[in-house]
mmCIF file of C-alpha atoms in Angstrom:
data_model
loop_
_atom_site.group_PDB
_atom_site.id
_atom_site.type_symbol
_atom_site.label_atom_id
_atom_site.label_comp_id
_atom_site.label_asym_id
_atom_site.label_seq_id
_atom_site.Cartn_x
_atom_site.Cartn_y
_atom_site.Cartn_z
ATOM 1 C CA UNK A 1 0.000 0.000 0.000
ATOM 2 C CA UNK A 2 1.538 3.306 -1.080
ATOM 3 C CA UNK A 3 1.289 6.569 0.834
ATOM 4 C CA UNK A 4 -1.718 7.871 -1.116
ATOM 5 C CA UNK A 5 -3.704 4.656 -0.600
ATOM 6 C CA UNK A 6 -2.854 4.625 3.102
ATOM 7 C CA UNK A 7 -4.012 8.229 3.456
ATOM 8 C CA UNK A 8 -7.281 7.484 1.662
ATOM 9 C CA UNK A 9 -7.869 4.369 3.793
ATOM 10 C CA UNK A 10 -7.225 6.341 6.971
ATOM 11 C CA UNK A 11 -9.661 9.073 5.901
ATOM 12 C CA UNK A 12 -12.387 6.519 5.127
ATOM 13 C CA UNK A 13 -11.824 4.817 8.468
ATOM 14 C CA UNK A 14 -12.051 8.111 10.347
ATOM 15 C CA UNK A 15 -15.233 9.052 8.461
ATOM 16 C CA UNK A 16 -16.894 5.711 9.261
ATOM 17 C CA UNK A 17 -15.987 6.047 12.926
ATOM 18 C CA UNK A 18 -17.406 9.567 13.033
ATOM 19 C CA UNK A 19 -20.605 8.426 11.301
ATOM 20 C CA UNK A 20 -21.115 5.522 13.684
ATOM 21 C CA UNK A 21 -20.387 7.718 16.689
ATOM 22 C CA UNK A 22 -22.921 10.304 15.458
ATOM 23 C CA UNK A 23 -25.563 7.628 14.825
ATOM 24 C CA UNK A 24 -25.011 6.169 18.280
ATOM 25 C CA UNK A 25 -25.239 9.626 19.834
ATOM 26 C CA UNK A 26 -28.576 10.179 18.094
ATOM 27 C CA UNK A 27 -29.747 6.770 19.312
ATOM 28 C CA UNK A 28 -28.920 7.494 22.946
ATOM 29 C CA UNK A 29 -30.543 10.925 22.668
ATOM 30 C CA UNK A 30 -33.724 9.402 21.227
ATOM 31 C CA UNK A 31 -33.721 6.775 23.955
ATOM 32 C CA UNK A 32 -33.440 9.269 26.832
ATOM 33 C CA UNK A 33 -36.002 11.630 25.307
ATOM 34 C CA UNK A 34 -38.379 8.716 24.694
ATOM 35 C CA UNK A 35 -38.062 7.427 28.248
ATOM 36 C CA UNK A 36 -38.446 10.993 29.531
ATOM 37 C CA UNK A 37 -41.633 11.471 27.507
ATOM 38 C CA UNK A 38 -43.123 8.342 29.084
ATOM 39 C CA UNK A 39 -42.183 9.536 32.569
ATOM 40 C CA UNK A 40 -43.676 12.960 31.821
ATOM 41 C CA UNK A 41 -46.945 11.386 30.715
ATOM 42 C CA UNK A 42 -47.173 9.150 33.772
ATOM 43 C CA UNK A 43 -46.249 11.971 36.144
ATOM 44 C CA UNK A 44 -48.968 14.224 34.715
ATOM 45 C CA UNK A 45 -51.563 11.474 35.068
ATOM 46 C CA UNK A 46 -50.408 10.841 38.640
ATOM 47 C CA UNK A 47 -50.705 14.508 39.579
ATOM 48 C CA UNK A 48 -54.168 14.601 38.036
ATOM 49 C CA UNK A 49 -55.217 11.601 40.108
ATOM 50 C CA UNK A 50 -54.473 13.576 43.276
ATOM 51 C CA UNK A 51 -57.363 15.934 42.440
ATOM 52 C CA UNK A 52 -60.128 13.385 41.928
ATOM 53 C CA UNK A 53 -62.748 15.573 43.613
ATOM 54 C CA UNK A 54 -61.869 18.604 41.464
ATOM 55 C CA UNK A 55 -62.925 19.093 37.858
ATOM 56 C CA UNK A 56 -59.582 19.594 36.131
ATOM 57 C CA UNK A 57 -60.777 18.831 32.601
ATOM 58 C CA UNK A 58 -61.069 22.412 31.342
ATOM 59 C CA UNK A 59 -57.859 23.685 33.061
ATOM 60 C CA UNK A 60 -55.914 20.681 31.734
ATOM 61 C CA UNK A 61 -57.208 21.227 28.191
ATOM 62 C CA UNK A 62 -56.360 24.929 28.414
ATOM 63 C CA UNK A 63 -52.851 24.074 29.640
ATOM 64 C CA UNK A 64 -52.386 21.649 26.728
ATOM 65 C CA UNK A 65 -53.402 24.347 24.221
ATOM 66 C CA UNK A 66 -51.113 26.942 25.832
ATOM 67 C CA UNK A 67 -48.153 24.552 25.760
ATOM 68 C CA UNK A 68 -48.848 23.788 22.110
ATOM 69 C CA UNK A 69 -48.866 27.479 21.222
ATOM 70 C CA UNK A 70 -45.641 28.103 23.146
ATOM 71 C CA UNK A 71 -43.975 25.104 21.509
ATOM 72 C CA UNK A 72 -44.947 26.233 18.002
ATOM 73 C CA UNK A 73 -43.576 29.745 18.629
ATOM 74 C CA UNK A 74 -40.296 28.369 19.974
ATOM 75 C CA UNK A 75 -39.986 25.957 17.053
ATOM 76 C CA UNK A 76 -40.340 28.590 14.346
ATOM 77 C CA UNK A 77 -38.599 31.486 16.106
ATOM 78 C CA UNK A 78 -35.926 30.311 18.529
ATOM 79 C CA UNK A 79 -35.157 27.022 16.778
ATOM 80 C CA UNK A 80 -33.798 28.817 13.717
ATOM 81 C CA UNK A 81 -30.780 30.070 15.631
ATOM 82 C CA UNK A 82 -30.007 27.214 18.000
ATOM 83 C CA UNK A 83 -31.224 23.651 17.527
ATOM 84 C CA UNK A 84 -31.225 23.039 21.281
ATOM 85 C CA UNK A 85 -34.526 24.946 21.370
ATOM 86 C CA UNK A 86 -36.043 21.991 19.531
ATOM 87 C CA UNK A 87 -35.386 19.957 22.666
ATOM 88 C CA UNK A 88 -37.368 22.535 24.637
ATOM 89 C CA UNK A 89 -40.214 22.048 22.134
ATOM 90 C CA UNK A 90 -40.103 18.309 22.768
ATOM 91 C CA UNK A 91 -40.296 18.838 26.531
ATOM 92 C CA UNK A 92 -43.274 21.181 26.186
ATOM 93 C CA UNK A 93 -44.978 18.759 23.827
ATOM 94 C CA UNK A 94 -44.552 15.876 26.240
ATOM 95 C CA UNK A 95 -46.083 17.935 29.025
ATOM 96 C CA UNK A 96 -48.990 18.842 26.755
ATOM 97 C CA UNK A 97 -49.491 15.196 25.797
ATOM 98 C CA UNK A 98 -49.788 14.379 29.486
ATOM 99 C CA UNK A 99 -52.483 17.023 29.941
ATOM 100 C CA UNK A 100 -54.374 15.779 26.861
ATOM 101 C CA UNK A 101 -54.312 12.188 28.130
ATOM 102 C CA UNK A 102 -55.469 13.422 31.543
ATOM 103 C CA UNK A 103 -58.443 15.115 29.861
ATOM 104 C CA UNK A 104 -59.157 11.890 27.987
ATOM 105 C CA UNK A 105 -59.071 9.813 31.168
ATOM 106 C CA UNK A 106 -61.329 12.217 33.070
ATOM 107 C CA UNK A 107 -63.787 12.507 30.187
ATOM 108 C CA UNK A 108 -64.064 8.734 29.808
ATOM 109 C CA UNK A 109 -64.382 8.302 33.584
ATOM 110 C CA UNK A 110 -61.308 6.049 33.873
ATOM 111 C CA UNK A 111 -59.334 5.618 37.094
ATOM 112 C CA UNK A 112 -55.806 4.275 37.353
ATOM 113 C CA UNK A 113 -53.953 3.135 40.473
ATOM 114 C CA UNK A 114 -50.392 4.200 41.155
ATOM 115 C CA UNK A 115 -48.909 0.739 40.539
ATOM 116 C CA UNK A 116 -50.857 0.244 37.328
ATOM 117 C CA UNK A 117 -49.874 3.721 36.181
ATOM 118 C CA UNK A 118 -46.193 2.966 36.701
ATOM 119 C CA UNK A 119 -46.405 -0.434 35.019
ATOM 120 C CA UNK A 120 -48.258 0.884 31.947
ATOM 121 C CA UNK A 121 -45.191 2.704 30.655
ATOM 122 C CA UNK A 122 -42.609 -0.012 31.321
ATOM 123 C CA UNK A 123 -43.229 -2.261 28.236
ATOM 124 C CA UNK A 124 -42.786 0.567 25.717
ATOM 125 C CA UNK A 125 -39.748 1.913 27.574
ATOM 126 C CA UNK A 126 -38.208 -1.584 27.744
ATOM 127 C CA UNK A 127 -38.606 -2.094 23.997
ATOM 128 C CA UNK A 128 -37.121 1.335 23.263
ATOM 129 C CA UNK A 129 -34.096 0.788 25.513
ATOM 130 C CA UNK A 130 -33.539 -2.745 24.201
ATOM 131 C CA UNK A 131 -33.704 -1.645 20.566
ATOM 132 C CA UNK A 132 -31.187 1.153 21.142
ATOM 133 C CA UNK A 133 -28.810 -1.277 22.883
ATOM 134 C CA UNK A 134 -29.057 -3.654 19.918
ATOM 135 C CA UNK A 135 -28.570 -0.771 17.478
ATOM 136 C CA UNK A 136 -25.452 0.491 19.243
ATOM 137 C CA UNK A 137 -24.066 -3.060 19.392
ATOM 138 C CA UNK A 138 -24.974 -3.910 15.796
ATOM 139 C CA UNK A 139 -22.532 -4.467 12.955
ATOM 140 C CA UNK A 140 -22.462 -2.969 9.480
ATOM 141 C CA UNK A 141 -25.641 -2.226 7.561
ATOM 142 C CA UNK A 142 -27.680 -4.602 9.728
ATOM 143 C CA UNK A 143 -27.867 -1.968 12.446
ATOM 144 C CA UNK A 144 -30.849 -0.217 10.884
ATOM 145 C CA UNK A 145 -32.839 -3.466 10.783
ATOM 146 C CA UNK A 146 -32.952 -3.368 14.591
ATOM 147 C CA UNK A 147 -34.717 0.006 14.430
ATOM 148 C CA UNK A 148 -37.321 -1.302 11.995
ATOM 149 C CA UNK A 149 -37.802 -4.392 14.147
ATOM 150 C CA UNK A 150 -38.265 -2.253 17.251
ATOM 151 C CA UNK A 151 -40.731 -0.034 15.409
ATOM 152 C CA UNK A 152 -42.721 -3.103 14.413
ATOM 153 C CA UNK A 153 -42.685 -4.397 18.006
ATOM 154 C CA UNK A 154 -44.009 -1.072 19.283
ATOM 155 C CA UNK A 155 -46.761 -1.064 16.654
ATOM 156 C CA UNK A 156 -47.751 -4.560 17.794
ATOM 157 C CA UNK A 157 -47.728 -3.360 21.409
ATOM 158 C CA UNK A 158 -50.002 -0.470 20.469
ATOM 159 C CA UNK A 159 -52.364 -2.815 18.624
ATOM 160 C CA UNK A 160 -52.401 -5.211 21.572
ATOM 161 C CA UNK A 161 -53.208 -2.367 23.987
ATOM 162 C CA UNK A 162 -55.957 -1.083 21.651
ATOM 163 C CA UNK A 163 -57.593 -4.515 21.424
ATOM 164 C CA UNK A 164 -57.491 -5.013 25.171
ATOM 165 C CA UNK A 165 -58.947 -1.546 25.694
ATOM 166 C CA UNK A 166 -61.883 -2.395 23.422
ATOM 167 C CA UNK A 167 -62.592 -5.433 25.594
ATOM 168 C CA UNK A 168 -61.995 -3.977 29.053
ATOM 169 C CA UNK A 169 -61.994 -0.161 28.622
ATOM 170 C CA UNK A 170 -59.328 0.171 31.334
ATOM 171 C CA UNK A 171 -57.023 3.137 31.824
ATOM 172 C CA UNK A 172 -54.029 0.770 31.983
ATOM 173 C CA UNK A 173 -54.387 -0.197 28.332
ATOM 174 C CA UNK A 174 -55.024 3.382 27.251
ATOM 175 C CA UNK A 175 -51.835 4.643 28.886
ATOM 176 C CA UNK A 176 -49.865 1.687 27.514
ATOM 177 C CA UNK A 177 -51.027 2.514 23.994
ATOM 178 C CA UNK A 178 -50.040 6.180 24.330
ATOM 179 C CA UNK A 179 -46.610 5.192 25.700
ATOM 180 C CA UNK A 180 -46.150 2.889 22.693
ATOM 181 C CA UNK A 181 -46.959 5.814 20.386
ATOM 182 C CA UNK A 182 -44.381 7.985 22.147
ATOM 183 C CA UNK A 183 -41.705 5.325 21.706
ATOM 184 C CA UNK A 184 -42.700 4.894 18.041
ATOM 185 C CA UNK A 185 -42.234 8.615 17.560
ATOM 186 C CA UNK A 186 -38.743 8.433 19.052
ATOM 187 C CA UNK A 187 -37.656 5.559 16.807
ATOM 188 C CA UNK A 188 -39.201 7.224 13.750
ATOM 189 C CA UNK A 189 -37.236 10.383 14.482
ATOM 190 C CA UNK A 190 -34.064 8.312 14.844
ATOM 191 C CA UNK A 191 -34.620 6.566 11.493
ATOM 192 C CA UNK A 192 -35.185 9.891 9.739
ATOM 193 C CA UNK A 193 -32.118 11.492 11.330
ATOM 194 C CA UNK A 194 -29.696 8.626 10.682
ATOM 195 C CA UNK A 195 -30.745 8.509 7.015
ATOM 196 C CA UNK A 196 -28.707 11.720 6.624
ATOM 197 C CA UNK A 197 -26.758 11.764 9.842
ATOM 198 C CA UNK A 198 -24.491 14.729 9.060
ATOM 199 C CA UNK A 199 -27.183 16.929 7.544
ATOM 200 C CA UNK A 200 -30.209 16.346 9.774
ATOM 201 C CA UNK A 201 -30.864 17.445 13.321
ATOM 202 C CA UNK A 202 -31.973 14.817 15.844
ATOM 203 C CA UNK A 203 -33.396 17.595 18.038
ATOM 204 C CA UNK A 204 -35.653 18.799 15.227
ATOM 205 C CA UNK A 205 -36.760 15.270 14.336
ATOM 206 C CA UNK A 206 -37.722 14.538 17.933
ATOM 207 C CA UNK A 207 -39.662 17.807 18.136
ATOM 208 C CA UNK A 208 -41.621 17.094 14.942
ATOM 209 C CA UNK A 209 -42.403 13.519 15.994
ATOM 210 C CA UNK A 210 -43.655 14.731 19.378
ATOM 211 C CA UNK A 211 -45.893 17.234 17.568
ATOM 212 C CA UNK A 212 -47.549 14.348 15.724
ATOM 213 C CA UNK A 213 -48.402 12.482 18.950
ATOM 214 C CA UNK A 214 -49.454 15.790 20.542
ATOM 215 C CA UNK A 215 -51.990 16.523 17.801
ATOM 216 C CA UNK A 216 -53.374 12.977 17.934
ATOM 217 C CA UNK A 217 -53.831 13.207 21.709
ATOM 218 C CA UNK A 218 -55.521 16.604 21.452
ATOM 219 C CA UNK A 219 -57.829 15.358 18.692
ATOM 220 C CA UNK A 220 -58.801 12.326 20.787
ATOM 221 C CA UNK A 221 -59.452 14.497 23.864
ATOM 222 C CA UNK A 222 -61.521 16.979 21.849
ATOM 223 C CA UNK A 223 -63.537 14.172 20.253
ATOM 224 C CA UNK A 224 -64.237 12.616 23.668
ATOM 225 C CA UNK A 225 -65.362 15.967 25.060
ATOM 226 C CA UNK A 226 -67.698 16.552 22.112
ATOM 227 C CA UNK A 227 -69.206 13.087 22.379
ATOM 228 C CA UNK A 228 -69.748 13.370 26.123
ATOM 229 C CA UNK A 229 -71.067 16.913 25.793
ATOM 230 C CA UNK A 230 -73.649 15.882 23.227
ATOM 231 C CA UNK A 231 -74.822 12.880 25.235
ATOM 232 C CA UNK A 232 -78.212 14.478 25.844
ATOM 233 C CA UNK A 233 -78.945 14.525 22.086
ATOM 234 C CA UNK A 234 -79.600 11.627 19.760
ATOM 235 C CA UNK A 235 -76.963 8.973 19.127
ATOM 236 C CA UNK A 236 -76.770 9.904 15.442
ATOM 237 C CA UNK A 237 -75.877 13.494 16.276
ATOM 238 C CA UNK A 238 -73.177 12.443 18.696
ATOM 239 C CA UNK A 239 -71.639 10.137 16.103
ATOM 240 C CA UNK A 240 -71.625 12.825 13.431
ATOM 241 C CA UNK A 241 -70.032 15.328 15.805
ATOM 242 C CA UNK A 242 -67.313 12.905 16.885
ATOM 243 C CA UNK A 243 -66.518 12.067 13.265
ATOM 244 C CA UNK A 244 -66.437 15.739 12.343
ATOM 245 C CA UNK A 245 -64.068 16.589 15.173
ATOM 246 C CA UNK A 246 -61.759 13.710 14.278
ATOM 247 C CA UNK A 247 -61.629 14.762 10.636
ATOM 248 C CA UNK A 248 -61.023 18.384 11.534
ATOM 249 C CA UNK A 249 -58.180 17.458 13.895
ATOM 250 C CA UNK A 250 -56.599 15.183 11.288
ATOM 251 C CA UNK A 251 -56.700 17.844 8.581
ATOM 252 C CA UNK A 252 -55.125 20.538 10.713
ATOM 253 C CA UNK A 253 -52.537 18.070 11.998
ATOM 254 C CA UNK A 254 -51.455 16.984 8.515
ATOM 255 C CA UNK A 255 -51.068 20.550 7.256
ATOM 256 C CA UNK A 256 -49.255 21.598 10.414
ATOM 257 C CA UNK A 257 -46.774 18.710 10.226
ATOM 258 C CA UNK A 258 -46.254 19.410 6.537
ATOM 259 C CA UNK A 259 -45.278 22.954 7.437
ATOM 260 C CA UNK A 260 -42.813 21.672 10.044
ATOM 261 C CA UNK A 261 -41.109 19.306 7.622
ATOM 262 C CA UNK A 262 -41.096 21.768 4.722
ATOM 263 C CA UNK A 263 -37.577 22.815 3.742
ATOM 264 C CA UNK A 264 -36.469 26.306 4.689
ATOM 265 C CA UNK A 265 -33.927 28.575 3.136
ATOM 266 C CA UNK A 266 -30.664 28.252 5.034
ATOM 267 C CA UNK A 267 -28.723 31.249 6.183
ATOM 268 C CA UNK A 268 -25.300 31.500 7.739
ATOM 269 C CA UNK A 269 -26.827 31.784 11.211
ATOM 270 C CA UNK A 270 -29.532 29.169 10.696
ATOM 271 C CA UNK A 271 -28.439 26.619 13.255
ATOM 272 C CA UNK A 272 -26.003 26.201 16.072
ATOM 273 C CA UNK A 273 -24.976 22.568 16.180
ATOM 274 C CA UNK A 274 -24.668 21.112 19.645
ATOM 275 C CA UNK A 275 -23.020 17.776 20.258
ATOM 276 C CA UNK A 276 -24.599 17.183 23.653
ATOM 277 C CA UNK A 277 -23.551 14.509 26.101
ATOM 278 C CA UNK A 278 -22.549 11.147 24.732
ATOM 279 C CA UNK A 279 -21.058 8.184 26.676
ATOM 280 C CA UNK A 280 -17.853 7.603 24.742
ATOM 281 C CA UNK A 281 -17.252 4.260 26.437
ATOM 282 C CA UNK A 282 -20.395 3.106 24.628
ATOM 283 C CA UNK A 283 -18.970 4.313 21.324
ATOM 284 C CA UNK A 284 -15.695 2.514 21.988
ATOM 285 C CA UNK A 285 -17.301 -0.863 22.584
ATOM 286 C CA UNK A 286 -19.343 -0.883 19.367
ATOM 287 C CA UNK A 287 -18.206 -3.693 17.026
ATOM 288 C CA UNK A 288 -16.765 -1.474 14.307
ATOM 289 C CA UNK A 289 -14.602 0.616 16.595
ATOM 290 C CA UNK A 290 -13.654 -2.352 18.781
ATOM 291 C CA UNK A 291 -12.473 -4.359 15.780
ATOM 292 C CA UNK A 292 -10.600 -1.314 14.481
ATOM 293 C CA UNK A 293 -8.826 -0.971 17.815
ATOM 294 C CA UNK A 294 -7.825 -4.635 17.708
ATOM 295 C CA UNK A 295 -6.582 -4.318 14.120
ATOM 296 C CA UNK A 296 -4.367 -1.358 15.051
ATOM 297 C CA UNK A 297 -2.701 -3.136 17.985
ATOM 298 C CA UNK A 298 1.094 -3.162 17.752
ATOM 299 C CA UNK A 299 3.199 -6.150 18.753
ATOM 300 C CA UNK A 300 0.235 -8.568 18.648
ATOM 301 C CA UNK A 301 0.153 -11.547 16.302
ATOM 302 C CA UNK A 302 -2.779 -12.298 14.005
ATOM 303 C CA UNK A 303 -3.650 -15.375 16.043
ATOM 304 C CA UNK A 304 -3.888 -13.268 19.193
ATOM 305 C CA UNK A 305 -6.019 -10.676 17.359
ATOM 306 C CA UNK A 306 -8.373 -13.438 16.185
ATOM 307 C CA UNK A 307 -8.673 -14.653 19.758
ATOM 308 C CA UNK A 308 -9.507 -11.127 20.940
ATOM 309 C CA UNK A 309 -12.173 -10.771 18.250
ATOM 310 C CA UNK A 310 -13.676 -14.144 19.140
ATOM 311 C CA UNK A 311 -13.733 -13.277 22.843
ATOM 312 C CA UNK A 312 -15.404 -9.956 22.104
ATOM 313 C CA UNK A 313 -18.078 -11.603 19.916
ATOM 314 C CA UNK A 314 -18.884 -14.140 22.629
ATOM 315 C CA UNK A 315 -19.213 -11.462 25.318
ATOM 316 C CA UNK A 316 -21.339 -9.356 22.981
ATOM 317 C CA UNK A 317 -23.722 -12.210 22.151
ATOM 318 C CA UNK A 318 -24.098 -13.114 25.815
ATOM 319 C CA UNK A 319 -24.843 -9.487 26.691
ATOM 320 C CA UNK A 320 -27.445 -9.136 23.941
ATOM 321 C CA UNK A 321 -29.065 -12.417 24.941
ATOM 322 C CA UNK A 322 -29.406 -11.167 28.502
ATOM 323 C CA UNK A 323 -30.981 -7.965 27.182
ATOM 324 C CA UNK A 324 -33.618 -9.967 25.292
ATOM 325 C CA UNK A 325 -34.419 -12.144 28.318
ATOM 326 C CA UNK A 326 -34.700 -9.189 30.686
ATOM 327 C CA UNK A 327 -36.801 -7.179 28.233
ATOM 328 C CA UNK A 328 -39.220 -10.077 27.614
ATOM 329 C CA UNK A 329 -39.523 -10.851 31.331
ATOM 330 C CA UNK A 330 -40.203 -7.217 32.208
ATOM 331 C CA UNK A 331 -42.919 -6.873 29.553
ATOM 332 C CA UNK A 332 -44.702 -10.075 30.574
ATOM 333 C CA UNK A 333 -44.563 -9.271 34.289
ATOM 334 C CA UNK A 334 -45.850 -5.718 33.762
ATOM 335 C CA UNK A 335 -48.741 -6.862 31.579
ATOM 336 C CA UNK A 336 -49.758 -9.580 34.017
ATOM 337 C CA UNK A 337 -49.437 -7.364 37.103
ATOM 338 C CA UNK A 338 -51.062 -4.272 35.622
ATOM 339 C CA UNK A 339 -54.212 -5.664 34.077
#
């Protein structure tokens, strides 16, 4: 290998390591934001349960609308200069989603105990954390397949919760379904960001995905309020009103999200990139970088390098197998204990 080939190989290696590190950073960010959104939802529902004798439906709906307005203003104004404001939008959206779900629970007359409330968010959070661990530990182009698999598992979890809610109409299944939607939004944002990892902002993707769940939750709460408010009229009128409200919410949501994702003209001061916190030990122990470190070892024979690679693969497979067992056990226990 001549000097020019060695320089080109070194540049490609450095680029691949930077790309993988950036993808893993986006994955950990999506994981923490997704888990935080679930905790925010559950905390809001818990605080609402403390005021069972007080009618908090209208104040909660007003708070959800105010948070939505504030989040939209921050997204279009402050987010242009510094992408960290998109994270603030996500936090406001998650708080608003909690208020919308609280309105939905109160309107439908559903009660949820503290233990059931805590357990309802664990399955979606376990799938999200497990998928990110598999993604970070994946090799080559197969890494993205873990994200699609996790997205499919969360969709199945949402469908399972929806079917059980139709049979039992329990708050546990409703909260589990919303938590699954929040985790789906996080993985969808991660897929979109890593498709162009150096040109797309994970903060913006997470904000837009949280807007989608926010609008769905508000539409569901508004539809429930309209149906309950028109209960004194005929059943046909109540059905027409609920369908009208759902269609109106869907139309405004689609146009609003289209505006968010529409490309904007870039200026020199459009965005301040922020690397954020990333656990570099996690980046080091990914397969690509670990194998690269072994290949660059000096004074080590090829047989010893092969033994190091084999030992690393065995430890990695054992670790991932434990993740699957723990994740499956946690989901089954939470479903059985919470229903």
